[in-house]
Amino acid sequence: MMQKTLLVSVWIFLGADILCFVSGFSNVTHSTTTSYFVTLQNLYKSNSSNNVTLQDFIPKLYTENAMQVQFDIELYALNDFDEVSGSLDIMLGFNMSWFDEIVFCNGLTMEQAFPLDTDIERLKVLHVPHGTIWTPNLILLNSVESMENVGGVAFKQRFNLETGEVKWNPIVKVHSACSPDVTYYPFDRQICRFTFRSLGYSGYELYFDPYKSTWGMSSYEENGEWTLIDTKTETSGSFSDNEPTVTLTLTIQRKPLYFAFNIILPILVLVILNGMVFWLPVESGERVGFSVTCFLSFVVLLNMIMDILPRSSSPIAYLCFYTVSMMIFSGLNTGFVILQMKLYHKPDTEEVPRCIVVFIKFLKCKYIRDKKISCSCLKGGDKIHSENDLKVKDIDSDSEMDFKDKTESEAEITWQQVASILDKFFFLAFLGVQMFFSMCFLLPIGSRA
């Protein structure tokens, strides 16, 4: 019980201290704040009868000196990058500050414009609604939507009543054009530039001075598809007849795991299956259907890739070239399968042409072996003829028998054997060529990972 009483006493004591602390700074009344705001508002009104406001004129006492606007960039979110339309959507914050000399332009000092009261604390910062005082106009030139000034009524300016410094922190949703480079898709890296310009001013009247060349990332939310690589801030047009310009550069890289599993891996599986058609038995009758299915699968994958890539011919992704080449190989594969089936079903009474026989023997390495045997027989025949001319007839009869055996061996090759050997040849040929093309296209893409 005593502990609860002690705890309540402590809270009452702390509450009284906090109340006294707050009351010490509550001497600035609402009427004082209102009077300061009215004074600042009146300073921006001219003495002419038409009540022309001065918000569009740079509040600089000596016009030969350019207004310096210091700023830095804060990145809040990378919302979306659309490769097809070539646009980037991000949330940016501009943290700007400058010295407003409207008080001096009216021949007053800060103390005269905002006088002290002996009974109250001085109000140091006045929150001013947007449009009351001068603010630098910045317009995104490469916007895909309407061109509007940075800022709005939601973002107030903080006017320092002692120094005249103004701080303004507007947040802008940037929907900008960005030309995509999908050469190494899905391991691509995009570089987007946003050009903000202050229209109506020259570099002798206004210039922008960045606090740092990179963006602030303290409030950035990670994107699930893109990784942030680099940011850069540049300015141009300072102290020249050109309009002051702020160029922001953003470098992002795609996270490729999702696309590798859903696009590249199915293509590689189809490449392997495409050559396996030659291992199917001809009697099954499924060869043509299997090869046509593989060909149509490549067509579907190509359409999927083209739907998520920009419709431009420069540059074209290596992945598109690779898919098209594999689709062409699949079409050739289908043609050779039809040829194989035609050869296999030829009647046995139809003789195999000698050129096909030579080619088949070459594939079986039998042609070279037969050539070596025939050459050795000829050399042996010359030697016997030189030693004993009486054995010429025997050699001629032997050579006739060899020719007979050769003719019989050629007749042994049937169309079914031709088709069987060509199956193995085409399987190895297609597999080797497809592996070569896969390395030529996929290795440069994977090197960007």
Short mmCIF file of C-alpha atoms in Angstrom, two decimals:
data_model
loop_
_atom_site.label_atom_id
_atom_site.label_comp_id
_atom_site.label_asym_id
_atom_site.label_seq_id
_atom_site.Cartn_x
_atom_site.Cartn_y
_atom_site.Cartn_z
CA MET A 1 0.00 0.00 0.00
CA MET A 2 2.80 2.37 0.88
CA GLN A 3 4.51 1.53 -2.43
CA LYS A 4 1.38 2.51 -4.39
CA THR A 5 1.10 5.76 -2.45
CA LEU A 6 4.76 6.54 -3.11
CA LEU A 7 4.33 5.79 -6.81
CA VAL A 8 1.31 8.10 -7.07
CA SER A 9 3.23 10.88 -5.30
CA VAL A 10 6.12 10.53 -7.75
CA TRP A 11 3.75 10.77 -10.75
CA ILE A 12 2.07 13.87 -9.27
CA PHE A 13 5.47 15.47 -8.72
CA LEU A 14 6.63 14.68 -12.29
CA GLY A 15 3.32 15.91 -13.71
CA ALA A 16 3.69 19.19 -11.88
CA ASP A 17 7.24 19.62 -13.22
CA ILE A 18 6.13 18.89 -16.78
CA LEU A 19 3.27 21.37 -16.47
CA CYS A 20 5.64 24.06 -15.20
CA PHE A 21 8.07 23.23 -18.07
CA VAL A 22 5.34 23.53 -20.70
CA SER A 23 3.95 26.71 -19.18
CA GLY A 24 7.39 28.28 -19.41
CA PHE A 25 7.21 27.95 -23.26
CA SER A 26 3.52 28.66 -23.64
CA ASN A 27 3.95 32.41 -23.42
CA VAL A 28 3.74 32.69 -27.24
CA THR A 29 0.03 33.21 -27.77
CA HIS A 30 -2.11 32.50 -30.81
CA SER A 31 -2.52 36.20 -31.45
CA THR A 32 1.26 36.65 -31.58
CA THR A 33 1.62 33.86 -34.11
CA THR A 34 -1.23 35.29 -36.18
CA SER A 35 0.25 38.76 -36.14
CA TYR A 36 3.62 37.44 -37.31
CA PHE A 37 1.93 35.57 -40.14
CA VAL A 38 -0.03 38.67 -41.19
CA THR A 39 3.16 40.70 -41.13
CA LEU A 40 4.93 38.18 -43.36
CA GLN A 41 1.93 38.04 -45.67
CA ASN A 42 1.85 41.83 -45.95
CA LEU A 43 5.55 41.94 -46.76
CA TYR A 44 4.79 39.91 -49.90
CA LYS A 45 2.14 42.38 -51.03
CA SER A 46 3.14 45.36 -53.13
CA ASN A 47 2.03 48.90 -52.35
CA SER A 48 0.36 49.22 -55.73
CA SER A 49 -3.38 49.62 -56.06
CA ASN A 50 -3.88 46.34 -57.95
CA ASN A 51 -2.55 44.28 -55.00
CA VAL A 52 0.01 42.35 -57.08
CA THR A 53 1.65 39.65 -54.94
CA LEU A 54 5.38 39.01 -54.97
CA GLN A 55 5.44 35.22 -54.55
CA ASP A 56 6.71 34.81 -58.13
CA PHE A 57 9.69 37.12 -57.58
CA ILE A 58 12.89 35.93 -55.94
CA PRO A 59 13.13 37.62 -52.49
CA LYS A 60 16.70 38.82 -52.92
CA LEU A 61 17.82 42.29 -51.80
CA TYR A 62 20.63 42.52 -54.33
CA THR A 63 19.47 41.01 -57.58
CA GLU A 64 22.97 40.64 -58.97
CA ASN A 65 23.46 37.82 -56.47
CA ALA A 66 21.81 34.54 -57.41
CA MET A 67 19.51 32.83 -54.95
CA GLN A 68 21.17 29.70 -53.55
CA VAL A 69 18.82 26.80 -52.83
CA GLN A 70 20.48 23.97 -50.96
CA PHE A 71 18.84 20.57 -51.07
CA ASP A 72 19.22 16.86 -50.70
CA ILE A 73 17.11 13.94 -51.90
CA GLU A 74 15.40 11.31 -49.75
CA LEU A 75 14.16 8.11 -51.39
CA TYR A 76 11.07 6.62 -49.76
CA ALA A 77 9.92 3.84 -52.09
CA LEU A 78 10.54 2.23 -55.45
CA ASN A 79 6.99 1.39 -56.45
CA ASP A 80 7.23 -0.10 -59.93
CA PHE A 81 9.30 -0.31 -63.08
CA ASP A 82 7.31 -1.13 -66.21
CA GLU A 83 9.58 -2.45 -68.97
CA VAL A 84 6.80 -2.58 -71.56
CA SER A 85 5.78 1.08 -71.26
CA GLY A 86 9.26 2.23 -70.21
CA SER A 87 8.27 4.07 -67.03
CA LEU A 88 9.44 4.17 -63.41
CA ASP A 89 7.33 5.03 -60.38
CA ILE A 90 9.11 6.16 -57.18
CA MET A 91 8.51 8.35 -54.12
CA LEU A 92 11.06 11.13 -53.55
CA GLY A 93 11.48 13.78 -50.89
CA PHE A 94 13.16 17.16 -51.51
CA ASN A 95 14.73 18.72 -48.41
CA MET A 96 15.34 22.33 -49.50
CA SER A 97 16.50 25.44 -47.67
CA TRP A 98 17.22 29.04 -48.68
CA PHE A 99 17.37 32.52 -47.13
CA ASP A 100 14.33 34.69 -47.78
CA GLU A 101 15.26 38.41 -47.81
CA ILE A 102 11.74 39.80 -48.21
CA VAL A 103 12.13 41.63 -44.90
CA PHE A 104 15.27 43.42 -46.11
CA CYS A 105 13.61 44.12 -49.46
CA ASN A 106 11.04 46.16 -47.54
CA GLY A 107 13.73 48.17 -45.73
CA LEU A 108 13.29 46.43 -42.39
CA THR A 109 15.32 44.21 -40.12
CA MET A 110 14.15 40.92 -38.66
CA GLU A 111 13.68 42.54 -35.23
CA GLN A 112 11.66 45.41 -36.70
CA ALA A 113 9.41 43.14 -38.75
CA PHE A 114 8.88 40.67 -35.92
CA PRO A 115 9.35 42.72 -32.70
CA LEU A 116 10.00 41.21 -29.29
CA ASP A 117 7.63 41.49 -26.36
CA THR A 118 9.23 41.73 -22.94
CA ASP A 119 6.60 39.44 -21.45
CA ILE A 120 6.84 36.54 -23.96
CA GLU A 121 9.37 34.24 -25.48
CA ARG A 122 10.31 34.96 -29.08
CA LEU A 123 8.68 32.73 -31.69
CA LYS A 124 11.58 31.35 -33.72
CA VAL A 125 9.92 29.35 -36.50
CA LEU A 126 6.68 30.16 -38.28
CA HIS A 127 4.86 27.47 -40.28
CA VAL A 128 3.65 29.13 -43.47
CA PRO A 129 0.99 27.64 -45.80
CA HIS A 130 2.16 26.89 -49.30
CA GLY A 131 1.71 29.83 -51.66
CA THR A 132 2.22 32.50 -49.03
CA ILE A 133 5.93 33.07 -49.68
CA TRP A 134 8.27 32.43 -52.58
CA THR A 135 9.31 28.83 -53.29
CA PRO A 136 11.48 27.51 -56.14
CA ASN A 137 9.47 25.92 -58.92
CA LEU A 138 10.71 22.51 -60.06
CA ILE A 139 9.06 20.63 -62.93
CA LEU A 140 9.85 17.06 -64.03
CA LEU A 141 10.61 17.30 -67.74
CA ASN A 142 10.51 13.56 -68.59
CA SER A 143 7.23 12.90 -66.79
CA VAL A 144 4.81 10.47 -68.45
CA GLU A 145 1.91 12.41 -66.97
CA SER A 146 1.08 16.13 -66.77
CA MET A 147 3.89 18.50 -65.83
CA GLU A 148 3.30 19.94 -62.35
CA ASN A 149 5.38 21.82 -59.82
CA VAL A 150 7.00 19.96 -56.96
CA GLY A 151 5.07 20.50 -53.73
CA GLY A 152 1.52 21.44 -52.84
CA VAL A 153 -0.78 22.70 -50.13
CA ALA A 154 0.03 19.68 -47.94
CA PHE A 155 3.66 20.79 -47.49
CA LYS A 156 4.19 23.96 -45.47
CA GLN A 157 7.31 26.08 -45.31
CA ARG A 158 9.15 26.75 -42.05
CA PHE A 159 10.19 30.42 -41.90
CA ASN A 160 12.87 31.29 -39.33
CA LEU A 161 11.94 34.67 -37.82
CA GLU A 162 15.50 35.33 -36.62
CA THR A 163 17.54 34.55 -39.74
CA GLY A 164 15.01 34.45 -42.58
CA GLU A 165 15.97 30.87 -43.48
CA VAL A 166 13.19 28.86 -45.09
CA LYS A 167 13.05 25.06 -44.97
CA TRP A 168 10.72 23.09 -47.20
CA ASN A 169 10.40 19.31 -47.39
CA PRO A 170 7.93 18.37 -50.13
CA ILE A 171 7.36 14.73 -51.14
CA VAL A 172 6.64 13.98 -54.78
CA LYS A 173 5.49 10.87 -56.60
CA VAL A 174 7.69 10.62 -59.68
CA HIS A 175 6.19 8.80 -62.65
CA SER A 176 8.96 9.25 -65.17
CA ALA A 177 9.93 7.84 -68.54
CA CYS A 178 12.89 5.46 -68.42
CA SER A 179 14.13 3.65 -71.52
CA PRO A 180 14.80 0.02 -70.50
CA ASP A 181 17.88 -1.96 -71.50
CA VAL A 182 16.87 -5.63 -71.48
CA THR A 183 19.91 -7.03 -73.26
CA TYR A 184 20.80 -9.28 -70.32
CA TYR A 185 17.25 -9.96 -69.11
CA PRO A 186 16.52 -11.26 -66.46
CA PHE A 187 19.93 -10.26 -65.10
CA ASP A 188 19.49 -6.72 -66.42
CA ARG A 189 20.47 -3.45 -64.77
CA GLN A 190 18.49 -0.28 -65.43
CA ILE A 191 19.76 3.31 -65.23
CA CYS A 192 16.99 5.91 -65.00
CA ARG A 193 17.42 9.68 -65.01
CA PHE A 194 14.95 12.28 -63.78
CA THR A 195 15.39 15.85 -64.99
CA PHE A 196 13.89 18.61 -62.85
CA ARG A 197 14.11 22.19 -64.15
CA SER A 198 13.20 25.56 -62.68
CA LEU A 199 11.43 27.24 -65.58
CA GLY A 200 11.53 31.01 -65.98
CA TYR A 201 14.82 31.60 -64.19
CA SER A 202 18.41 31.71 -65.39
CA GLY A 203 21.50 30.47 -63.63
CA TYR A 204 22.37 34.09 -62.72
CA GLU A 205 19.13 34.39 -60.73
CA LEU A 206 18.80 30.97 -59.13
CA TYR A 207 20.99 27.91 -58.69
CA PHE A 208 20.71 24.64 -56.80
CA ASP A 209 23.45 23.38 -54.51
CA PRO A 210 23.17 19.75 -53.30
CA TYR A 211 24.32 18.90 -49.80
CA LYS A 212 25.66 15.56 -51.08
CA SER A 213 25.87 13.67 -54.35
CA THR A 214 23.92 10.62 -53.14
CA TRP A 215 20.38 10.19 -51.88
CA GLY A 216 19.24 9.60 -48.33
CA MET A 217 18.05 6.03 -47.68
CA SER A 218 16.94 6.16 -44.04
CA SER A 219 13.23 5.82 -44.90
CA TYR A 220 13.57 3.57 -47.95
CA GLU A 221 11.38 0.46 -48.21
CA GLU A 222 12.97 -2.46 -50.08
CA ASN A 223 11.38 -3.53 -53.35
CA GLY A 224 10.68 -7.23 -53.95
CA GLU A 225 11.71 -7.22 -57.60
CA TRP A 226 14.54 -4.68 -57.80
CA THR A 227 17.73 -4.10 -55.85
CA LEU A 228 19.01 -0.55 -55.45
CA ILE A 229 22.59 -0.26 -56.73
CA ASP A 230 23.48 3.43 -56.86
CA THR A 231 22.03 6.95 -56.66
CA LYS A 232 23.44 10.23 -57.91
CA THR A 233 22.52 13.92 -57.81
CA GLU A 234 23.86 16.44 -60.32
CA THR A 235 23.08 20.08 -61.09
CA SER A 236 23.67 22.22 -64.15
CA GLY A 237 22.94 25.71 -65.45
CA SER A 238 24.46 27.53 -62.48
CA PHE A 239 25.73 31.07 -63.20
CA SER A 240 24.78 30.89 -66.86
CA ASP A 241 21.94 31.90 -69.15
CA ASN A 242 20.57 28.37 -69.00
CA GLU A 243 17.74 27.41 -66.73
CA PRO A 244 18.88 25.72 -63.48
CA THR A 245 18.48 21.95 -63.74
CA VAL A 246 18.65 19.09 -61.25
CA THR A 247 19.40 15.63 -62.68
CA LEU A 248 18.77 12.59 -60.50
CA THR A 249 20.18 9.20 -61.52
CA LEU A 250 18.96 5.88 -60.14
CA THR A 251 20.58 2.51 -60.87
CA ILE A 252 18.63 -0.65 -60.07
CA GLN A 253 19.18 -4.35 -60.77
CA ARG A 254 16.53 -7.02 -61.15
CA LYS A 255 16.30 -9.89 -58.69
CA PRO A 256 16.51 -12.79 -61.21
CA LEU A 257 15.57 -15.85 -59.13
CA TYR A 258 11.83 -15.75 -59.94
CA PHE A 259 12.41 -15.33 -63.69
CA ALA A 260 15.19 -17.93 -63.77
CA PHE A 261 12.84 -20.55 -62.31
CA ASN A 262 9.85 -19.62 -64.44
CA ILE A 263 11.50 -18.91 -67.82
CA ILE A 264 15.10 -20.09 -68.15
CA LEU A 265 14.67 -23.44 -66.39
CA PRO A 266 11.66 -24.54 -68.54
CA ILE A 267 13.59 -23.61 -71.68
CA LEU A 268 16.56 -25.78 -70.63
CA VAL A 269 14.24 -28.69 -69.84
CA LEU A 270 12.59 -28.37 -73.26
CA VAL A 271 16.01 -28.27 -74.93
CA ILE A 272 16.86 -31.65 -73.39
CA LEU A 273 13.45 -33.14 -74.17
CA ASN A 274 13.63 -31.86 -77.73
CA GLY A 275 16.53 -34.20 -78.54
CA MET A 276 15.04 -37.16 -76.65
CA VAL A 277 12.48 -37.63 -79.43
CA PHE A 278 15.05 -39.69 -81.37
CA TRP A 279 15.05 -42.25 -78.55
CA LEU A 280 11.34 -42.92 -78.93
CA PRO A 281 10.62 -46.19 -80.81
CA VAL A 282 9.34 -45.55 -84.30
CA GLU A 283 6.62 -48.16 -83.77
CA SER A 284 5.11 -46.11 -80.94
CA GLY A 285 3.78 -43.52 -83.39
CA GLU A 286 4.35 -40.69 -80.88
CA ARG A 287 7.41 -39.12 -82.43
CA VAL A 288 5.72 -36.46 -84.54
CA GLY A 289 3.25 -35.54 -81.79
CA PHE A 290 6.06 -35.24 -79.22
CA SER A 291 8.25 -33.05 -81.44
CA VAL A 292 5.32 -30.80 -82.41
CA THR A 293 4.44 -30.40 -78.73
CA CYS A 294 8.02 -29.31 -77.97
CA PHE A 295 7.88 -26.81 -80.83
CA LEU A 296 4.59 -25.32 -79.60
CA SER A 297 6.01 -25.13 -76.06
CA PHE A 298 8.84 -22.94 -77.34
CA VAL A 299 6.27 -20.75 -79.11
CA VAL A 300 4.32 -20.32 -75.87
CA LEU A 301 7.47 -19.46 -73.89
CA LEU A 302 8.51 -16.95 -76.54
CA ASN A 303 5.10 -15.26 -76.33
CA MET A 304 5.42 -15.10 -72.53
CA ILE A 305 8.81 -13.44 -72.81
CA MET A 306 7.64 -10.95 -75.42
CA ASP A 307 4.67 -9.95 -73.24
CA ILE A 308 6.94 -8.85 -70.39
CA LEU A 309 9.58 -7.13 -72.54
CA PRO A 310 9.33 -3.81 -74.38
CA ARG A 311 8.18 -3.90 -78.00
CA SER A 312 11.31 -2.35 -79.43
CA SER A 313 14.02 -3.72 -81.68
CA SER A 314 16.90 -2.00 -79.93
CA PRO A 315 18.10 -3.71 -77.91
CA ILE A 316 16.62 -7.20 -78.08
CA ALA A 317 17.24 -9.48 -75.12
CA TYR A 318 19.69 -12.34 -75.53
CA LEU A 319 17.01 -14.56 -74.03
CA CYS A 320 14.73 -13.81 -77.00
CA PHE A 321 17.49 -14.73 -79.46
CA TYR A 322 18.11 -17.93 -77.51
CA THR A 323 14.44 -18.91 -77.40
CA VAL A 324 13.99 -18.22 -81.12
CA SER A 325 17.07 -20.30 -81.98
CA MET A 326 15.82 -23.19 -79.84
CA MET A 327 12.42 -22.90 -81.53
CA ILE A 328 14.10 -23.12 -84.95
CA PHE A 329 16.01 -26.21 -83.81
CA SER A 330 12.73 -27.71 -82.61
CA GLY A 331 11.21 -27.08 -86.05
CA LEU A 332 14.18 -28.73 -87.76
CA ASN A 333 13.88 -31.55 -85.27
CA THR A 334 10.29 -32.12 -86.33
CA GLY A 335 11.30 -32.19 -89.99
CA PHE A 336 14.04 -34.76 -89.39
CA VAL A 337 11.66 -36.91 -87.36
CA ILE A 338 9.25 -37.01 -90.32
CA LEU A 339 12.16 -37.92 -92.62
CA GLN A 340 13.25 -40.67 -90.22
CA MET A 341 9.81 -42.21 -90.19
CA LYS A 342 9.65 -42.14 -93.99
CA LEU A 343 13.01 -43.91 -94.25
CA TYR A 344 12.05 -46.47 -91.63
CA HIS A 345 8.86 -47.48 -93.44
CA LYS A 346 10.47 -47.88 -96.88
CA PRO A 347 10.02 -51.40 -98.29
CA ASP A 348 12.94 -53.81 -98.04
CA THR A 349 12.81 -54.41 -101.78
CA GLU A 350 13.94 -50.85 -102.44
CA GLU A 351 17.73 -50.69 -102.57
CA VAL A 352 19.64 -48.26 -100.33
CA PRO A 353 21.63 -45.79 -102.51
CA ARG A 354 25.39 -46.11 -102.40
CA CYS A 355 25.89 -42.56 -101.09
CA ILE A 356 23.71 -43.35 -98.06
CA VAL A 357 25.58 -46.62 -97.56
CA VAL A 358 28.92 -44.77 -97.57
CA PHE A 359 27.56 -42.20 -95.13
CA ILE A 360 26.22 -44.88 -92.79
CA LYS A 361 29.53 -46.76 -92.90
CA PHE A 362 31.35 -43.55 -92.17
CA LEU A 363 29.18 -43.02 -89.11
CA LYS A 364 29.92 -46.58 -88.01
CA CYS A 365 33.65 -46.07 -88.76
CA LYS A 366 33.39 -49.11 -91.04
CA TYR A 367 34.15 -47.25 -94.27
CA ILE A 368 37.61 -46.21 -93.12
CA ARG A 369 38.32 -49.71 -91.91
CA ASP A 370 37.30 -51.17 -95.30
CA LYS A 371 39.49 -48.68 -97.11
CA LYS A 372 42.48 -49.71 -95.04
CA ILE A 373 41.82 -53.39 -95.78
CA SER A 374 41.46 -52.82 -99.52
CA CYS A 375 44.66 -50.74 -99.63
CA SER A 376 46.59 -53.43 -97.80
CA CYS A 377 45.25 -56.04 -100.25
CA LEU A 378 46.39 -53.98 -103.22
CA LYS A 379 49.88 -53.57 -101.78
CA GLY A 380 50.06 -57.29 -101.10
CA GLY A 381 48.91 -58.01 -104.65
CA ASP A 382 51.64 -55.87 -106.19
CA LYS A 383 54.24 -57.61 -104.11
CA ILE A 384 53.04 -61.08 -105.11
CA HIS A 385 52.88 -60.05 -108.73
CA SER A 386 56.46 -58.90 -108.68
CA GLU A 387 57.63 -62.10 -107.04
CA ASN A 388 55.73 -64.54 -109.15
CA ASP A 389 53.72 -63.62 -112.24
CA LEU A 390 52.09 -67.00 -112.19
CA LYS A 391 49.89 -65.96 -109.22
CA VAL A 392 48.14 -63.10 -111.04
CA LYS A 393 45.05 -65.15 -111.76
CA ASP A 394 44.78 -66.20 -108.15
CA ILE A 395 44.98 -62.57 -107.04
CA ASP A 396 42.35 -61.56 -109.59
CA SER A 397 40.06 -64.28 -108.39
CA ASP A 398 40.65 -63.21 -104.78
CA SER A 399 39.89 -59.58 -105.64
CA GLU A 400 36.69 -60.67 -107.38
CA MET A 401 35.69 -62.54 -104.26
CA ASP A 402 36.49 -59.45 -102.12
CA PHE A 403 34.34 -57.32 -104.43
CA LYS A 404 31.56 -59.88 -104.10
CA ASP A 405 31.86 -59.81 -100.32
CA LYS A 406 31.87 -55.99 -100.40
CA THR A 407 28.73 -55.96 -102.55
CA GLU A 408 27.07 -58.45 -100.21
CA SER A 409 28.06 -56.31 -97.18
CA GLU A 410 26.57 -53.26 -98.84
CA ALA A 411 23.36 -55.14 -99.51
CA GLU A 412 23.13 -56.08 -95.83
CA ILE A 413 22.28 -52.46 -94.83
CA THR A 414 18.52 -52.01 -94.73
CA TRP A 415 16.37 -48.89 -94.43
CA GLN A 416 15.55 -49.79 -90.84
CA GLN A 417 19.27 -49.85 -90.03
CA VAL A 418 19.74 -46.51 -91.77
CA ALA A 419 16.96 -44.98 -89.67
CA SER A 420 18.35 -46.47 -86.47
CA ILE A 421 21.87 -45.13 -87.07
CA LEU A 422 20.53 -41.71 -88.07
CA ASP A 423 18.56 -41.60 -84.81
CA LYS A 424 21.78 -41.78 -82.82
CA PHE A 425 23.52 -39.33 -85.12
CA PHE A 426 20.75 -36.70 -84.95
CA PHE A 427 20.41 -37.09 -81.18
CA LEU A 428 24.10 -36.37 -80.61
CA ALA A 429 24.17 -33.62 -83.26
CA PHE A 430 21.14 -31.75 -81.95
CA LEU A 431 22.25 -32.15 -78.35
CA GLY A 432 25.75 -30.84 -79.10
CA VAL A 433 24.58 -27.88 -81.17
CA GLN A 434 21.92 -26.91 -78.62
CA MET A 435 24.45 -27.08 -75.80
CA PHE A 436 26.80 -24.86 -77.80
CA PHE A 437 24.07 -22.27 -78.42
CA SER A 438 23.02 -22.45 -74.77
CA MET A 439 26.55 -21.63 -73.65
CA CYS A 440 26.89 -18.81 -76.20
CA PHE A 441 23.68 -17.10 -75.06
CA LEU A 442 23.31 -17.98 -71.38
CA LEU A 443 26.91 -17.48 -70.22
CA PRO A 444 26.95 -13.74 -71.12
CA ILE A 445 23.57 -13.36 -69.41
CA GLY A 446 24.68 -15.19 -66.28
CA SER A 447 27.92 -13.19 -66.08
CA ARG A 448 25.84 -10.12 -65.13
CA ALA A 449 24.45 -11.84 -62.04
#
